[in-house]
CSV table of C-alpha atoms and ligand atoms in Angstrom, one decimal:
chain,number,residue,atom,x,y,z
A,1,MET,CA,-31.0,-100.3,41.4
A,2,ALA,CA,-34.1,-98.1,41.1
A,3,SER,CA,-35.5,-96.8,44.9
A,4,GLN,CA,-38.1,-99.1,45.2
A,5,THR,CA,-36.4,-102.3,45.0
A,6,GLY,CA,-33.1,-100.8,46.5
A,7,SER,CA,-34.9,-100.0,49.6
A,8,ILE,CA,-36.4,-103.3,49.9
A,9,VAL,CA,-33.6,-105.3,49.7
A,10,GLN,CA,-32.0,-102.7,52.3
A,11,HIS,CA,-34.9,-103.6,54.7
A,12,SER,CA,-34.5,-106.9,54.0
A,13,LEU,CA,-30.8,-107.0,55.1
A,14,ASP,CA,-31.7,-104.9,58.3
A,15,ALA,CA,-34.1,-107.7,59.1
A,16,LEU,CA,-31.7,-110.4,58.5
A,17,MET,CA,-29.1,-108.8,60.0
A,18,GLU,CA,-30.7,-108.5,63.3
A,19,ASP,CA,-31.9,-112.0,62.6
A,20,THR,CA,-28.8,-113.9,64.5
A,21,SER,CA,-30.4,-117.3,63.8
A,22,PHE,CA,-29.5,-116.7,60.2
A,23,LEU,CA,-26.1,-117.0,59.4
A,24,PRO,CA,-24.9,-117.5,62.8
A,25,THR,CA,-21.6,-117.8,62.7
A,26,LEU,CA,-20.8,-114.3,61.7
A,27,LYS,CA,-20.5,-112.1,64.5
A,28,ASP,CA,-20.2,-108.5,65.9
A,29,SER,CA,-17.9,-106.7,63.4
A,30,THR,CA,-17.9,-109.5,60.9
A,31,ARG,CA,-21.3,-109.6,60.5
A,32,GLU,CA,-21.5,-105.8,60.2
A,33,LYS,CA,-18.6,-105.9,57.4
A,34,ALA,CA,-20.6,-109.0,55.4
A,35,PHE,CA,-24.1,-107.1,55.5
A,36,THR,CA,-22.2,-104.0,54.2
A,37,SER,CA,-20.7,-106.3,51.4
A,38,LEU,CA,-24.0,-108.0,50.8
A,39,ALA,CA,-25.7,-104.8,50.3
A,40,SER,CA,-23.0,-103.0,47.7
A,41,ILE,CA,-23.5,-106.5,45.7
A,42,LEU,CA,-26.7,-106.5,45.5
A,43,SER,CA,-27.3,-102.9,44.9
A,44,THR,CA,-25.0,-102.5,42.1
A,45,PRO,CA,-24.7,-104.7,38.8
A,46,ASN,CA,-21.9,-106.6,37.5
A,47,HIS,CA,-21.6,-105.3,34.1
A,48,ILE,CA,-23.9,-102.4,31.9
A,49,LEU,CA,-23.1,-102.7,28.5
A,50,LYS,CA,-24.8,-99.9,26.2
A,51,SER,CA,-24.0,-99.4,22.5
A,52,PHE,CA,-25.4,-97.7,19.5
A,53,LEU,CA,-26.9,-99.8,16.7
A,54,ARG,CA,-26.2,-98.7,13.2
A,55,ILE,CA,-29.1,-99.6,11.3
A,56,ALA,CA,-29.6,-98.6,7.4
A,57,LEU,CA,-33.3,-98.3,6.9
A,58,GLU,CA,-35.3,-99.4,4.1
A,59,ASN,CA,-35.8,-95.7,2.7
A,60,GLY,CA,-32.1,-95.1,2.8
A,61,GLU,CA,-31.7,-93.1,6.1
A,62,VAL,CA,-28.7,-94.4,8.9
A,63,VAL,CA,-30.0,-94.2,12.0
A,64,ARG,CA,-28.1,-95.2,15.7
A,65,ILE,CA,-30.6,-96.8,18.1
A,66,PRO,CA,-29.5,-97.0,21.7
A,67,ALA,CA,-29.3,-100.7,23.2
A,68,PHE,CA,-28.7,-101.8,26.5
A,69,ARG,CA,-27.9,-105.2,28.3
A,70,VAL,CA,-27.2,-105.2,32.0
A,71,GLN,CA,-25.8,-108.4,34.0
A,72,HIS,CA,-27.0,-107.7,37.5
A,73,ASN,CA,-25.4,-110.7,39.2
A,74,ASN,CA,-24.8,-114.5,38.3
A,75,THR,CA,-24.5,-115.7,42.1
A,76,LEU,CA,-26.9,-118.6,41.1
A,77,GLY,CA,-25.8,-119.1,37.3
A,78,PRO,CA,-25.7,-117.4,34.1
A,79,TYR,CA,-27.1,-114.1,33.4
A,80,LYS,CA,-31.0,-114.1,32.3
A,81,GLY,CA,-33.7,-111.8,31.5
A,82,GLY,CA,-35.7,-110.6,28.5
A,83,ILE,CA,-34.8,-108.0,25.6
A,84,ARG,CA,-37.4,-105.0,25.5
A,85,PHE,CA,-38.2,-103.3,22.2
A,86,HIS,CA,-39.8,-99.7,23.6
A,87,GLU,CA,-39.3,-96.3,23.2
A,88,SER,CA,-39.4,-96.0,26.9
A,89,VAL,CA,-36.0,-98.3,27.4
A,90,GLY,CA,-33.3,-96.5,29.3
A,91,GLU,CA,-30.2,-97.5,31.3
A,92,GLU,CA,-31.6,-97.0,34.6
A,93,ASP,CA,-34.7,-99.0,34.0
A,94,VAL,CA,-32.9,-101.7,32.2
A,95,MET,CA,-30.6,-102.1,35.5
A,96,ASN,CA,-33.9,-102.2,37.6
A,97,LEU,CA,-35.5,-104.6,36.0
A,98,ALA,CA,-32.1,-106.8,35.9
A,99,ALA,CA,-32.1,-106.6,39.8
A,100,LEU,CA,-35.7,-108.0,40.0
A,101,MET,CA,-34.4,-111.0,37.6
A,102,THR,CA,-31.9,-112.0,40.3
A,103,LEU,CA,-34.2,-111.6,43.1
A,104,LYS,CA,-37.2,-113.4,41.0
A,105,ASN,CA,-35.0,-116.5,40.1
A,106,ALA,CA,-33.3,-116.8,43.7
A,107,LEU,CA,-36.9,-116.5,45.1
A,108,HIS,CA,-38.2,-119.6,42.6
A,109,GLU,CA,-35.0,-121.3,43.0
A,110,VAL,CA,-34.0,-121.2,39.5
A,111,PRO,CA,-30.3,-121.8,38.5
A,112,PHE,CA,-29.9,-118.4,37.2
A,113,GLY,CA,-28.5,-114.9,37.7
A,114,GLY,CA,-30.2,-111.7,36.7
A,115,GLY,CA,-29.6,-110.0,33.7
A,116,LYS,CA,-32.1,-107.8,31.4
A,117,GLY,CA,-31.4,-106.2,27.9
A,118,GLY,CA,-33.3,-103.5,25.9
A,119,ILE,CA,-33.7,-101.4,22.5
A,120,SER,CA,-35.0,-97.7,22.6
A,121,ILE,CA,-37.7,-98.2,19.5
A,122,ASN,CA,-41.3,-98.5,19.2
A,123,PRO,CA,-41.5,-101.4,17.1
A,124,ARG,CA,-44.5,-100.3,15.1
A,125,ASP,CA,-42.1,-97.5,13.5
A,126,TYR,CA,-40.2,-100.0,11.9
A,127,THR,CA,-40.4,-102.6,8.8
A,128,ILE,CA,-39.9,-106.6,9.4
A,129,LYS,CA,-37.3,-106.4,7.5
A,130,GLU,CA,-35.6,-103.5,9.8
A,131,LEU,CA,-36.5,-105.2,13.0
A,132,HIS,CA,-34.8,-108.2,12.0
A,133,LEU,CA,-31.7,-106.3,10.9
A,134,ILE,CA,-31.8,-104.3,14.4
A,135,SER,CA,-32.1,-107.9,16.4
A,136,GLN,CA,-29.1,-108.9,14.3
A,137,LYS,CA,-27.2,-106.3,15.1
A,138,TYR,CA,-27.7,-106.6,18.7
A,139,VAL,CA,-26.5,-110.1,19.0
A,140,HIS,CA,-23.7,-108.9,16.9
A,141,TYR,CA,-22.6,-105.8,19.2
A,142,PHE,CA,-23.2,-108.0,22.5
A,143,SER,CA,-21.9,-111.3,21.3
A,144,ASP,CA,-19.0,-111.8,23.4
A,145,ILE,CA,-21.1,-111.5,26.7
A,146,LEU,CA,-24.2,-113.7,25.4
A,147,GLY,CA,-24.2,-117.7,25.3
A,148,PRO,CA,-25.7,-120.6,27.2
A,149,ASP,CA,-23.9,-120.4,29.7
A,150,LYS,CA,-22.9,-116.8,30.2
A,151,ASP,CA,-26.1,-114.7,29.9
A,152,ILE,CA,-29.3,-115.9,27.5
A,153,PRO,CA,-31.7,-113.5,27.1
A,154,ALA,CA,-35.7,-113.9,26.3
A,155,PRO,CA,-38.7,-112.1,25.0
A,156,ASP,CA,-40.1,-109.1,27.0
A,157,MET,CA,-42.5,-106.5,25.8
A,158,GLY,CA,-42.4,-105.8,22.3
A,159,THR,CA,-40.5,-108.8,21.5
A,160,GLY,CA,-42.1,-112.7,20.8
A,161,ASP,CA,-40.8,-115.7,19.6
A,162,ARG,CA,-39.4,-114.2,16.2
A,163,GLU,CA,-37.1,-112.0,17.2
A,164,MET,CA,-35.7,-115.0,19.8
A,165,ASP,CA,-35.5,-117.1,16.5
A,166,TRP,CA,-33.7,-114.4,14.5
A,167,MET,CA,-31.4,-113.8,17.5
A,168,MET,CA,-30.3,-117.4,17.9
A,169,ALA,CA,-29.8,-117.9,14.0
A,170,GLU,CA,-27.4,-114.8,14.3
A,171,TYR,CA,-26.0,-116.2,17.6
A,172,LYS,CA,-25.0,-119.7,15.6
A,173,SER,CA,-23.7,-117.8,12.5
A,174,ILE,CA,-21.4,-115.7,14.8
A,175,ARG,CA,-20.2,-119.1,16.9
A,176,PRO,CA,-20.2,-121.9,14.4
A,177,GLY,CA,-19.8,-125.2,15.9
A,178,GLN,CA,-20.6,-124.1,19.6
A,179,PRO,CA,-23.3,-125.3,21.9
A,180,TYR,CA,-26.6,-122.7,20.4
A,181,ARG,CA,-29.7,-123.8,21.4
A,182,GLY,CA,-29.5,-122.8,24.9
A,183,SER,CA,-28.3,-119.2,23.8
A,184,PHE,CA,-32.3,-117.9,23.7
A,185,THR,CA,-35.2,-119.2,25.1
A,186,GLY,CA,-38.6,-118.0,24.0
A,187,LYS,CA,-38.2,-119.3,20.7
A,188,SER,CA,-40.6,-120.8,18.6
A,189,VAL,CA,-41.7,-124.4,19.3
A,190,VAL,CA,-40.3,-125.4,15.2
A,191,ASN,CA,-37.3,-123.8,16.2
A,192,GLY,CA,-36.4,-125.2,19.6
A,193,GLY,CA,-38.4,-123.7,21.9
A,194,SER,CA,-40.7,-124.9,24.5
A,195,LEU,CA,-44.2,-125.9,24.4
A,196,GLY,CA,-46.1,-123.5,26.7
A,197,ARG,CA,-43.7,-121.1,27.0
A,198,ARG,CA,-45.7,-118.0,25.2
A,199,GLU,CA,-48.8,-118.8,27.9
A,200,ALA,CA,-46.6,-119.6,31.0
A,201,THR,CA,-46.2,-115.9,32.0
A,202,GLY,CA,-50.1,-115.4,32.2
A,203,LYS,CA,-50.9,-118.2,33.1
A,204,GLY,CA,-48.4,-118.5,36.1
A,205,VAL,CA,-49.8,-114.9,37.1
A,206,TYR,CA,-53.5,-116.3,37.6
A,207,PHE,CA,-52.1,-119.5,39.4
A,208,THR,CA,-50.4,-117.3,42.3
A,209,PHE,CA,-53.6,-115.5,42.7
A,210,ARG,CA,-56.0,-118.3,42.5
A,211,TYR,CA,-53.5,-120.5,44.6
A,212,MET,CA,-53.5,-118.2,47.5
A,213,LEU,CA,-57.4,-117.2,47.6
A,214,TYR,CA,-58.8,-121.0,46.6
A,215,ASP,CA,-56.0,-123.7,47.8
A,216,PHE,CA,-54.2,-121.9,50.6
A,217,VAL,CA,-56.7,-119.5,52.2
A,218,LYS,CA,-59.5,-122.4,52.1
A,219,GLU,CA,-57.2,-125.1,53.4
A,220,GLN,CA,-56.2,-122.5,56.4
A,221,LYS,CA,-59.5,-120.9,57.3
A,222,ASN,CA,-59.5,-121.8,60.8
A,223,LEU,CA,-56.3,-120.5,61.5
A,224,LEU,CA,-56.6,-117.5,59.4
A,225,SER,CA,-59.8,-116.4,61.1
A,226,LYS,CA,-58.5,-116.2,64.6
A,227,SER,CA,-55.3,-114.1,63.2
A,228,GLU,CA,-54.9,-110.2,63.6
A,229,ASN,CA,-53.2,-109.9,60.5
A,230,ILE,CA,-54.8,-107.6,58.1
A,231,PHE,CA,-53.9,-109.4,55.0
A,232,ALA,CA,-55.3,-112.3,56.4
A,233,LYS,CA,-58.8,-110.4,56.9
A,234,THR,CA,-58.4,-109.5,53.2
A,235,ALA,CA,-57.9,-112.5,52.1
A,236,LEU,CA,-60.7,-114.0,53.7
A,237,SER,CA,-63.0,-111.8,52.6
A,238,SER,CA,-62.6,-112.4,49.1
A,239,ALA,CA,-62.5,-116.2,49.6
A,240,ASP,CA,-65.8,-118.1,48.7
A,241,ARG,CA,-67.2,-115.2,46.5
A,242,SER,CA,-67.9,-114.2,43.0
A,243,LEU,CA,-64.8,-112.3,42.1
A,244,LYS,CA,-65.2,-108.9,39.9
A,245,VAL,CA,-61.5,-108.8,38.2
A,246,ALA,CA,-59.9,-106.0,35.8
A,247,VAL,CA,-57.0,-106.4,33.8
A,248,GLN,CA,-54.4,-103.8,32.6
A,249,GLY,CA,-52.5,-104.8,29.2
A,250,PHE,CA,-53.6,-107.4,26.8
A,251,GLY,CA,-50.7,-108.3,25.6
A,252,ASN,CA,-48.9,-112.1,25.8
A,253,VAL,CA,-49.1,-111.4,29.8
A,254,GLY,CA,-52.7,-109.9,30.1
A,255,SER,CA,-54.7,-111.8,27.5
A,256,VAL,CA,-53.6,-115.4,28.6
A,257,ALA,CA,-53.9,-114.2,32.3
A,258,ALA,CA,-57.8,-112.8,31.7
A,259,LEU,CA,-58.4,-116.8,29.7
A,260,GLU,CA,-57.0,-118.4,32.7
A,261,SER,CA,-59.4,-116.2,34.9
A,262,TYR,CA,-62.1,-116.4,32.5
A,263,ASN,CA,-62.1,-120.3,32.0
A,264,CYS,CA,-61.0,-120.9,36.1
A,265,THR,CA,-63.7,-123.8,37.6
A,266,LYS,CA,-62.3,-122.9,41.2
A,267,LEU,CA,-62.8,-119.2,41.6
A,268,GLN,CA,-66.2,-117.6,40.2
A,269,ASN,CA,-64.3,-114.5,38.5
A,270,LYS,CA,-66.2,-112.1,35.9
A,271,ILE,CA,-63.7,-110.3,34.2
A,272,VAL,CA,-65.5,-106.8,33.6
A,273,ALA,CA,-62.8,-104.5,32.5
A,274,VAL,CA,-59.5,-105.3,30.2
A,275,SER,CA,-57.4,-102.4,28.8
A,276,ASP,CA,-54.6,-102.0,26.4
A,277,ARG,CA,-52.4,-99.2,25.2
A,278,ASN,CA,-55.2,-97.5,23.3
A,279,VAL,CA,-58.8,-98.5,25.3
A,280,THR,CA,-60.9,-99.9,28.4
A,281,LEU,CA,-63.7,-102.0,27.7
A,282,TYR,CA,-66.2,-102.7,30.6
A,283,ASN,CA,-69.3,-104.9,30.8
A,284,SER,CA,-70.7,-105.3,34.0
A,285,ASP,CA,-71.9,-108.7,33.1
A,286,GLY,CA,-68.5,-110.1,32.4
A,287,LEU,CA,-66.4,-109.6,28.9
A,288,ASP,CA,-66.2,-112.0,26.7
A,289,ILE,CA,-62.6,-113.3,26.5
A,290,PRO,CA,-62.2,-115.7,24.2
A,291,SER,CA,-64.1,-113.4,21.3
A,292,LEU,CA,-61.4,-110.4,22.4
A,293,ILE,CA,-58.3,-112.5,21.9
A,294,GLY,CA,-60.0,-113.4,18.6
A,295,PHE,CA,-60.2,-110.2,17.6
A,296,THR,CA,-56.6,-108.8,19.0
A,297,SER,CA,-55.2,-112.0,16.9
A,298,MET,CA,-56.6,-110.3,13.7
A,299,ASN,CA,-55.7,-106.6,14.7
A,300,ASP,CA,-52.3,-106.6,15.0
A,301,GLY,CA,-52.7,-107.1,18.9
A,302,ASP,CA,-55.0,-104.4,19.7
A,303,LEU,CA,-58.6,-104.5,21.2
A,304,PRO,CA,-61.5,-103.0,19.6
A,305,THR,CA,-61.7,-98.9,19.8
A,306,THR,CA,-64.9,-98.5,18.2
A,307,GLU,CA,-68.6,-99.3,18.3
A,308,GLU,CA,-68.4,-100.9,14.6
A,309,GLN,CA,-65.2,-103.1,15.5
A,310,LEU,CA,-67.3,-104.3,18.8
A,311,SER,CA,-70.6,-105.2,16.8
A,312,GLU,CA,-68.8,-106.8,13.8
A,313,PHE,CA,-67.6,-109.2,16.4
A,314,ASP,CA,-70.8,-109.4,18.4
A,315,LEU,CA,-68.7,-108.3,21.3
A,316,LYS,CA,-70.7,-106.1,24.2
A,317,ALA,CA,-69.0,-103.6,26.1
A,318,LYS,CA,-68.9,-100.2,26.8
A,319,ILE,CA,-65.5,-97.8,25.4
A,320,LEU,CA,-63.6,-96.1,28.3
A,321,ASN,CA,-60.4,-94.1,28.4
A,322,ARG,CA,-57.0,-96.1,28.3
A,323,ASP,CA,-56.4,-95.9,32.3
A,324,GLU,CA,-59.9,-96.1,33.7
A,325,VAL,CA,-59.5,-99.8,34.0
A,326,LEU,CA,-57.6,-99.0,37.0
A,327,TYR,CA,-60.4,-97.1,39.0
A,328,GLN,CA,-63.2,-99.8,38.0
A,329,ASP,CA,-65.0,-101.0,41.1
A,330,VAL,CA,-63.3,-104.4,41.6
A,331,ASP,CA,-62.1,-107.2,43.4
A,332,VAL,CA,-58.9,-108.3,41.9
A,333,LEU,CA,-56.7,-105.9,39.7
A,334,ILE,CA,-54.2,-107.6,37.6
A,335,LEU,CA,-51.3,-105.2,36.2
A,336,ALA,CA,-50.0,-106.4,33.1
A,337,ALA,CA,-48.7,-103.6,30.7
A,338,LEU,CA,-46.1,-101.3,32.3
A,339,GLU,CA,-44.1,-99.7,35.3
A,340,ASP,CA,-45.3,-97.4,37.4
A,341,GLN,CA,-49.3,-97.5,36.6
A,342,VAL,CA,-50.3,-97.1,40.1
A,343,HIS,CA,-48.3,-94.2,41.8
A,344,LYS,CA,-49.0,-91.4,44.4
A,345,GLU,CA,-51.1,-89.6,42.2
A,346,ASN,CA,-53.7,-92.0,41.4
A,347,VAL,CA,-53.5,-94.6,44.3
A,348,ASP,CA,-56.7,-93.4,46.0
A,349,LYS,CA,-58.7,-94.2,43.2
A,350,VAL,CA,-58.0,-97.6,43.2
A,351,LYS,CA,-60.7,-99.6,44.4
A,352,ALA,CA,-59.3,-103.3,44.1
A,353,GLN,CA,-58.6,-105.2,47.5
A,354,ILE,CA,-56.0,-107.6,45.7
A,355,ILE,CA,-53.6,-106.5,42.9
A,356,VAL,CA,-51.6,-108.9,41.0
A,357,GLU,CA,-48.2,-107.8,39.4
A,358,GLY,CA,-48.2,-109.2,35.8
A,359,ALA,CA,-45.9,-106.6,34.9
A,360,ASN,CA,-42.9,-105.6,36.4
A,361,ALA,CA,-42.6,-102.9,38.7
A,362,PRO,CA,-46.0,-101.6,37.8
A,363,VAL,CA,-46.9,-100.6,41.5
A,364,THR,CA,-44.4,-97.8,42.6
A,365,GLY,CA,-42.6,-97.7,46.1
A,366,ASP,CA,-45.1,-95.0,47.6
A,367,ALA,CA,-48.5,-96.4,46.0
A,368,ASP,CA,-47.4,-99.9,47.5
A,369,ARG,CA,-47.0,-98.6,51.2
A,370,ILE,CA,-50.4,-96.6,50.7
A,371,LEU,CA,-52.2,-99.9,49.8
A,372,SER,CA,-50.5,-102.2,52.1
A,373,ASP,CA,-51.4,-99.8,54.9
A,374,LYS,CA,-55.0,-100.5,54.1
A,375,GLY,CA,-54.7,-104.2,54.0
A,376,VAL,CA,-54.7,-104.5,50.2
A,377,ILE,CA,-52.9,-107.4,49.1
A,378,ILE,CA,-50.4,-106.9,46.6
A,379,VAL,CA,-49.0,-110.2,44.8
A,380,PRO,CA,-45.3,-108.7,43.9
A,381,ASP,CA,-43.9,-109.5,40.5
A,382,ILE,CA,-40.9,-111.5,41.8
A,383,LEU,CA,-43.7,-114.4,42.7
A,384,ALA,CA,-46.8,-113.9,40.3
A,385,ASN,CA,-44.4,-113.4,37.0
A,386,ALA,CA,-42.0,-115.7,37.5
A,387,GLY,CA,-43.8,-118.5,34.7
A,388,GLY,CA,-41.6,-116.9,32.0
A,389,VAL,CA,-38.2,-117.7,33.4
A,390,ILE,CA,-39.3,-120.7,34.9
A,391,VAL,CA,-40.4,-122.4,31.5
A,392,SER,CA,-37.3,-120.8,30.0
A,393,TYR,CA,-35.4,-122.5,32.6
A,394,PHE,CA,-37.2,-126.0,31.2
A,395,GLU,CA,-36.5,-124.5,27.3
A,396,TRP,CA,-32.8,-124.1,28.4
A,397,LEU,CA,-32.9,-127.8,29.5
A,398,GLN,CA,-34.4,-129.3,26.9
A,399,GLY,CA,-32.2,-127.6,24.3
A,400,ARG,CA,-29.2,-129.3,26.0
A,401,GLU,CA,-30.7,-132.7,26.3
A,402,THR,CA,-32.0,-132.4,23.0
A,403,GLN,CA,-35.3,-134.2,24.4
A,404,PHE,CA,-38.7,-132.3,24.4
A,405,TYR,CA,-41.5,-132.3,27.0
A,406,SER,CA,-45.7,-132.5,26.1
A,407,GLU,CA,-47.2,-129.2,27.1
A,408,GLU,CA,-48.9,-130.9,29.9
A,409,GLU,CA,-45.6,-132.1,31.3
A,410,VAL,CA,-44.3,-128.5,31.0
A,411,PHE,CA,-47.4,-127.1,32.6
A,412,LYS,CA,-47.1,-129.5,35.5
A,413,LEU,CA,-43.5,-128.8,36.0
A,414,LEU,CA,-44.4,-124.6,36.1
A,415,PHE,CA,-47.4,-125.0,38.4
A,416,ASP,CA,-45.3,-127.4,41.0
A,417,LYS,CA,-42.3,-125.2,41.2
A,418,MET,CA,-44.7,-122.1,41.6
A,419,LYS,CA,-46.9,-124.0,44.4
A,420,SER,CA,-43.5,-124.7,46.1
A,421,THR,CA,-42.5,-121.3,46.1
A,422,MET,CA,-45.9,-120.0,47.5
A,423,ASP,CA,-45.8,-122.8,50.2
A,424,THR,CA,-42.7,-121.6,51.3
A,425,ILE,CA,-44.0,-117.8,51.4
A,426,LEU,CA,-47.5,-117.8,52.5
A,427,PRO,CA,-47.4,-119.2,56.0
A,428,GLN,CA,-45.0,-116.6,56.6
A,429,PHE,CA,-46.9,-113.6,55.2
A,430,PHE,CA,-50.2,-114.4,56.8
A,431,GLY,CA,-48.3,-114.9,60.1
A,432,ASP,CA,-46.1,-111.8,60.3
A,433,PRO,CA,-46.7,-108.2,59.5
A,434,PHE,CA,-44.7,-107.4,56.2
A,435,PRO,CA,-46.3,-107.1,53.4
A,436,LEU,CA,-46.0,-109.9,50.4
A,437,ARG,CA,-43.1,-108.5,48.8
A,438,GLN,CA,-41.4,-108.3,51.7
A,439,ASN,CA,-41.6,-111.7,52.4
A,440,CYS,CA,-40.6,-112.4,49.1
A,441,TYR,CA,-37.7,-110.3,49.0
A,442,ILE,CA,-36.2,-111.5,52.5
A,443,HIS,CA,-36.6,-115.1,51.0
A,444,ALA,CA,-34.6,-114.2,47.7
A,445,VAL,CA,-32.1,-112.2,49.6
A,446,MET,CA,-31.6,-115.1,52.2
A,447,LYS,CA,-30.9,-117.6,49.5
A,448,LEU,CA,-28.3,-115.2,47.7
A,449,SER,CA,-26.7,-114.2,51.1
A,450,THR,CA,-26.0,-117.8,52.1
A,451,ILE,CA,-24.7,-118.9,48.5
A,452,LEU,CA,-22.3,-115.6,48.5
A,453,TYR,CA,-21.2,-116.3,52.2
A,454,ARG,CA,-20.5,-120.2,51.6
A,455,GLN,CA,-18.8,-119.1,48.3
A,456,GLY,CA,-16.4,-116.9,50.4
A,457,LYS,CA,-17.5,-113.8,49.0
A,458,LEU,CA,-18.4,-111.9,51.7
A,459,TYR,CA,-15.2,-111.3,54.0
B,501,LIG,P1,-46.8,-107.2,25.6
B,501,LIG,O1,-46.0,-106.4,24.4
B,501,LIG,O2,-47.5,-108.7,24.7
B,501,LIG,O3,-48.3,-106.7,25.8
B,501,LIG,C1,-48.0,-105.6,26.3
B,501,LIG,C2,-49.6,-105.1,26.4
B,501,LIG,O4,-50.0,-103.9,27.1
B,501,LIG,C3,-50.2,-104.5,25.1
B,501,LIG,O5,-51.9,-105.0,25.3
B,501,LIG,C4,-50.2,-103.1,25.0
B,501,LIG,O6,-51.3,-102.6,24.1
B,501,LIG,C5,-50.6,-103.0,26.4
B,501,LIG,N1,-49.9,-101.3,26.8
B,501,LIG,C6,-49.0,-100.6,26.4
B,501,LIG,N2,-49.1,-99.5,27.0
B,501,LIG,C7,-50.3,-99.5,27.9
B,501,LIG,C8,-50.8,-98.4,28.4
B,501,LIG,N3,-50.2,-97.2,29.1
B,501,LIG,N4,-51.8,-98.9,29.4
B,501,LIG,C9,-52.5,-100.1,29.3
B,501,LIG,N5,-52.3,-100.9,28.7
B,501,LIG,C10,-51.0,-100.6,27.7
B,501,LIG,O7,-46.3,-107.1,26.5
B,501,LIG,P2,-46.0,-108.8,27.5
B,501,LIG,O8,-45.3,-109.5,27.3
B,501,LIG,O9,-47.7,-109.3,27.8
B,501,LIG,O10,-45.5,-108.1,28.9
B,501,LIG,C11,-46.2,-107.0,29.9
B,501,LIG,C12,-45.6,-107.0,30.7
B,501,LIG,O11,-45.3,-108.2,31.6
B,501,LIG,C13,-44.2,-105.9,30.8
B,501,LIG,O12,-43.6,-105.3,32.0
B,501,LIG,C14,-43.3,-107.5,30.8
B,501,LIG,O13,-41.9,-107.0,31.3
B,501,LIG,C15,-43.6,-108.0,31.9
B,501,LIG,N6,-43.4,-109.3,32.0
B,501,LIG,C16,-43.5,-110.2,30.7
B,501,LIG,C17,-42.9,-111.6,30.6
B,501,LIG,C18,-43.4,-112.5,29.3
B,501,LIG,O14,-43.1,-113.7,29.6
B,501,LIG,N7,-43.9,-111.8,28.4
B,501,LIG,C19,-42.7,-112.3,31.8
B,501,LIG,C20,-42.6,-111.4,32.9
B,501,LIG,C21,-43.1,-110.1,33.0
């Protein structure tokens, strides 16, 4: 488990160990032993699988590509987590992401464990035929450990419904006659995917922010205004006024979160900056998000990078360097690209008072502490970006029942689930001195610990 996740889990365990009302039957040295046992269960994955996929490229060259699947913990159900195609994929990162999935599912009461997979490639360097082969080989190499009741992958960065369709088809041909619909989620709708899955993460990311500021803070205004809590002050100062928003990453998560923000009628948002792997676009009067989405859909997912491209689509924006999105004078920064984007070296340049983690671990531990000490609210990954895995769960259920829900039903179920988590976490967050991430971790660790204890795994 990487240092930030590991140290927050340890802090959560330390707090729970001291709180004798939690698991009260565990006393003295038995209690100590149980918490030592918990720390080792949560800090180590159950399985790490690594392989080198042997692929014959279209030009005749044969390459061996590193591929991983980490199964962190299955206390709550089958392992669940995305498969990432990105050149930075390595064992350590996949392990950390798998641990985050365990905590995310526990926090939102999704009956899955945590896993993650990845292949170390830049998908843009491969033809469609080669990507198809790579996807098939991944399933082939790991087929023994995958399955609807064992380990259920989904898309992540660099993968989408196309890859999940290919992978499920390969799984089905390897295991003829066995249930296969629930083996992968995030599939295309015609192939058994759920309506709303593509938008689920981005919609959920925006929902957490909107629910906190509009529904919760407005409702609790009187109570919060009497509070000395530093985060309550930040939230109150951001409620009831127009907010400037910046979004880093304009893929599946970032573009949907930006569109939700653009269309929101409950808060007055102006999206002044968005970015992707090439560029930041800025407009102090607000960017035209639907037109930018229109542009990316015709340009391999990329935002415009030249004045000609902007004027072709009648778009008005300043073209800035890629990382400038992080440092704009905004109220809210939605991080929806990669890990480690806000770190010790650049944290002082970040001006936003609210940061929402659409990506996994985009703020490092050091930066998190510096921002939290200043009262910046960070809506953490395990709370904000769970929409994808929640709707994956609905897709898995629909695959079992072979009954499908309407898009409206899916979004209602999604928002109900996220609302229920927010209603559990927010009163605690605004009432005690811990940052929101710590509150979420404590809740997730409590859930996992209680079940492990009930199952007799701690002694
Ligand atoms: P994606 O591949 O669809 O989009 C990634 C976006 O980030 C693209 O716009 C890309 O150009 C941009 N990008 C890449 N490098 C960048 C950089 N250095 N600076 C700025 N932008 C950069 O991926 P996605 O599905 O939107 O996932 C984004 C993040 O959200 C990932 O960290 C992923 O793990 C996380 N996440 C995704 C889901 C999901 O359901 N897709 C669920 C949970 C978490």
